[in-house]
Amino acid sequence: MKKIASILILVLMISCVGNAQDTSKEKKTYKVVKTASEWKKLLSPIAYSVLREAGTERPFTNEFKEIKGNGIFVCAACKTELYKPEHKFDSGTGWPSFDRAVEGNVELDVDYKIGYARTELKCNTCGGHLGHSFDDGPKTTGKRHCINGAALEFVAKK
């Protein structure tokens, strides 16, 4: 009787492990695809680290703290429009922060790189890592898109 119970428990455990953790996530295909060497030729070392390797720049090292003019923030890799200056706010974190993205141009993903789930933000055109989203933003949306300045370029409108 103990043998049968042990075998049943073992079978149940194996079947649960096989179904509970489906790690086969379909890889998304982006509109702009380049090899690592092609990206390295196009991007600065810090932009490559952030956008292609999901790195993080040091806080207070980007030039976007004061920019709020007429224009648009675009992906430094593929030039997709990502954030409007009127949605930018000073979060005090040292990274550009926005309460929302240009609709449809930023993808939300889950990132477990530091041991727990965070909402990762990616360019929806090239898949470049931008930063993370947090639920401590202004009352307008309650969101704070904390973006690496190296992932952005500001294009002024005339």
Coordinates of C-alpha atoms in Angstrom, one line a residue:
M1 CA 0.0 0.0 0.0
K2 CA 2.8 2.4 0.9
K3 CA 4.5 1.6 -2.5
I4 CA 1.4 2.5 -4.4
A5 CA 0.9 5.7 -2.5
S6 CA 4.5 6.7 -3.1
I7 CA 4.2 6.0 -6.8
L8 CA 1.0 8.0 -7.0
I9 CA 2.6 11.0 -5.2
L10 CA 5.7 10.8 -7.5
V11 CA 3.5 10.7 -10.6
L12 CA 1.5 13.7 -9.4
M13 CA 4.6 15.7 -8.6
I14 CA 6.1 15.0 -12.0
S15 CA 2.9 15.9 -13.8
C16 CA 2.6 19.2 -11.8
V17 CA 6.2 20.2 -12.6
G18 CA 5.7 19.5 -16.3
N19 CA 2.6 21.7 -16.6
A20 CA 3.1 24.4 -14.0
Q21 CA 6.2 26.0 -15.3
D22 CA 5.9 26.6 -19.0
T23 CA 9.0 28.5 -19.8
S24 CA 8.6 28.3 -23.6
K25 CA 7.8 32.0 -24.2
E26 CA 7.3 32.8 -27.9
K27 CA 10.0 35.2 -29.0
K28 CA 8.4 38.3 -30.6
T29 CA 9.6 39.4 -34.0
Y30 CA 10.2 43.1 -34.2
K31 CA 9.9 45.4 -37.3
V32 CA 13.6 46.4 -37.0
V33 CA 16.0 43.5 -36.5
K34 CA 19.8 43.8 -36.6
T35 CA 22.7 41.7 -35.6
A36 CA 24.7 42.6 -32.5
S37 CA 27.6 43.9 -34.6
E38 CA 25.2 46.1 -36.6
W39 CA 23.8 47.6 -33.4
K40 CA 27.3 48.2 -32.0
K41 CA 28.1 50.2 -35.1
L42 CA 25.0 52.3 -34.7
L43 CA 24.9 52.9 -31.0
S44 CA 27.3 54.4 -28.4
P45 CA 28.7 51.8 -25.9
I46 CA 26.2 52.9 -23.1
A47 CA 23.3 53.0 -25.5
Y48 CA 24.2 49.5 -26.7
S49 CA 24.5 48.3 -23.1
V50 CA 21.1 49.7 -22.2
L51 CA 19.1 49.0 -25.4
R52 CA 20.5 45.6 -26.4
E53 CA 21.7 44.1 -23.1
A54 CA 19.1 45.6 -20.8
G55 CA 21.7 47.5 -18.8
T56 CA 21.1 50.5 -16.6
E57 CA 22.9 53.8 -16.8
R58 CA 24.0 55.5 -13.6
P59 CA 21.4 58.0 -12.3
F60 CA 21.8 61.7 -13.0
T61 CA 24.2 61.1 -15.9
N62 CA 21.8 61.8 -18.9
E63 CA 21.1 65.2 -20.5
F64 CA 17.3 64.9 -20.4
K65 CA 16.6 66.3 -17.0
E66 CA 15.8 69.8 -18.2
I67 CA 14.3 69.0 -21.6
K68 CA 10.6 69.7 -21.8
G69 CA 10.5 71.7 -25.1
N70 CA 8.5 71.2 -28.2
G71 CA 9.5 67.9 -29.8
I72 CA 9.4 64.2 -29.1
F73 CA 11.6 61.6 -27.4
V74 CA 12.5 58.8 -29.8
C75 CA 14.2 55.4 -29.4
A76 CA 17.9 55.9 -29.8
A77 CA 18.1 52.7 -31.8
C78 CA 15.3 52.9 -34.4
K79 CA 13.9 56.5 -34.0
T80 CA 10.4 55.3 -33.1
E81 CA 8.4 58.1 -31.2
L82 CA 8.1 57.0 -27.6
Y83 CA 7.4 59.8 -25.2
K84 CA 5.9 63.3 -25.4
P85 CA 7.6 66.1 -23.4
E86 CA 4.3 67.1 -21.8
H87 CA 4.1 63.7 -20.1
K88 CA 7.6 64.1 -18.6
F89 CA 7.9 64.9 -14.9
D90 CA 10.7 65.1 -12.3
S91 CA 10.6 62.0 -10.2
G92 CA 13.8 62.8 -8.4
T93 CA 15.3 59.4 -9.3
G94 CA 17.9 60.7 -11.8
W95 CA 16.3 59.1 -14.8
P96 CA 13.9 60.6 -17.2
S97 CA 10.3 59.8 -16.0
F98 CA 7.1 59.9 -17.9
D99 CA 3.5 59.1 -16.9
R100 CA 2.7 57.5 -20.2
A101 CA 4.1 56.5 -23.6
V102 CA 3.0 57.2 -27.1
E103 CA 0.2 54.7 -27.6
G104 CA 1.3 51.4 -29.1
N105 CA 5.0 52.3 -29.3
V106 CA 6.1 50.8 -26.0
E107 CA 5.8 47.2 -25.1
L108 CA 5.4 46.0 -21.5
D109 CA 7.2 42.8 -20.6
V110 CA 8.1 41.0 -17.3
D111 CA 11.6 41.1 -16.1
Y112 CA 12.9 38.8 -13.3
K113 CA 16.6 39.8 -13.6
I114 CA 16.9 41.0 -9.9
G115 CA 14.9 38.1 -8.4
Y116 CA 11.4 39.4 -8.5
A117 CA 8.9 40.5 -11.2
R118 CA 9.2 44.0 -12.6
T119 CA 7.4 45.6 -15.6
E120 CA 10.1 46.1 -18.3
L121 CA 9.5 48.7 -21.0
K122 CA 10.7 48.0 -24.5
C123 CA 10.6 49.8 -27.8
N124 CA 7.8 48.0 -29.7
T125 CA 9.6 48.5 -33.0
C126 CA 13.1 47.2 -32.3
G127 CA 12.7 45.5 -28.9
G128 CA 15.3 47.8 -27.2
H129 CA 15.2 47.9 -23.4
L130 CA 14.1 51.3 -22.2
G131 CA 13.6 51.0 -18.5
H132 CA 10.8 49.9 -16.1
S133 CA 7.3 51.0 -15.1
F134 CA 6.3 51.6 -11.5
D135 CA 3.0 52.4 -9.9
D136 CA 4.2 55.5 -8.0
G137 CA 3.7 58.1 -10.7
P138 CA 1.6 61.3 -10.7
K139 CA -2.2 61.3 -10.2
T140 CA -2.7 61.6 -14.0
T141 CA -2.0 57.9 -14.6
G142 CA -0.4 56.7 -11.4
K143 CA 2.5 55.3 -13.6
R144 CA 6.1 56.2 -13.6
H145 CA 8.0 55.1 -16.7
C146 CA 11.6 55.2 -15.5
I147 CA 13.6 55.4 -18.7
N148 CA 17.4 55.3 -19.3
G149 CA 18.4 58.5 -21.0
A150 CA 20.8 56.5 -23.2
A151 CA 17.8 54.8 -24.7
L152 CA 16.4 58.1 -25.9
E153 CA 17.0 60.9 -28.3
F154 CA 15.1 64.2 -28.3
V155 CA 14.0 65.5 -31.7
A156 CA 13.0 69.1 -31.5
K157 CA 10.1 70.3 -33.6
K158 CA 10.5 73.6 -35.5

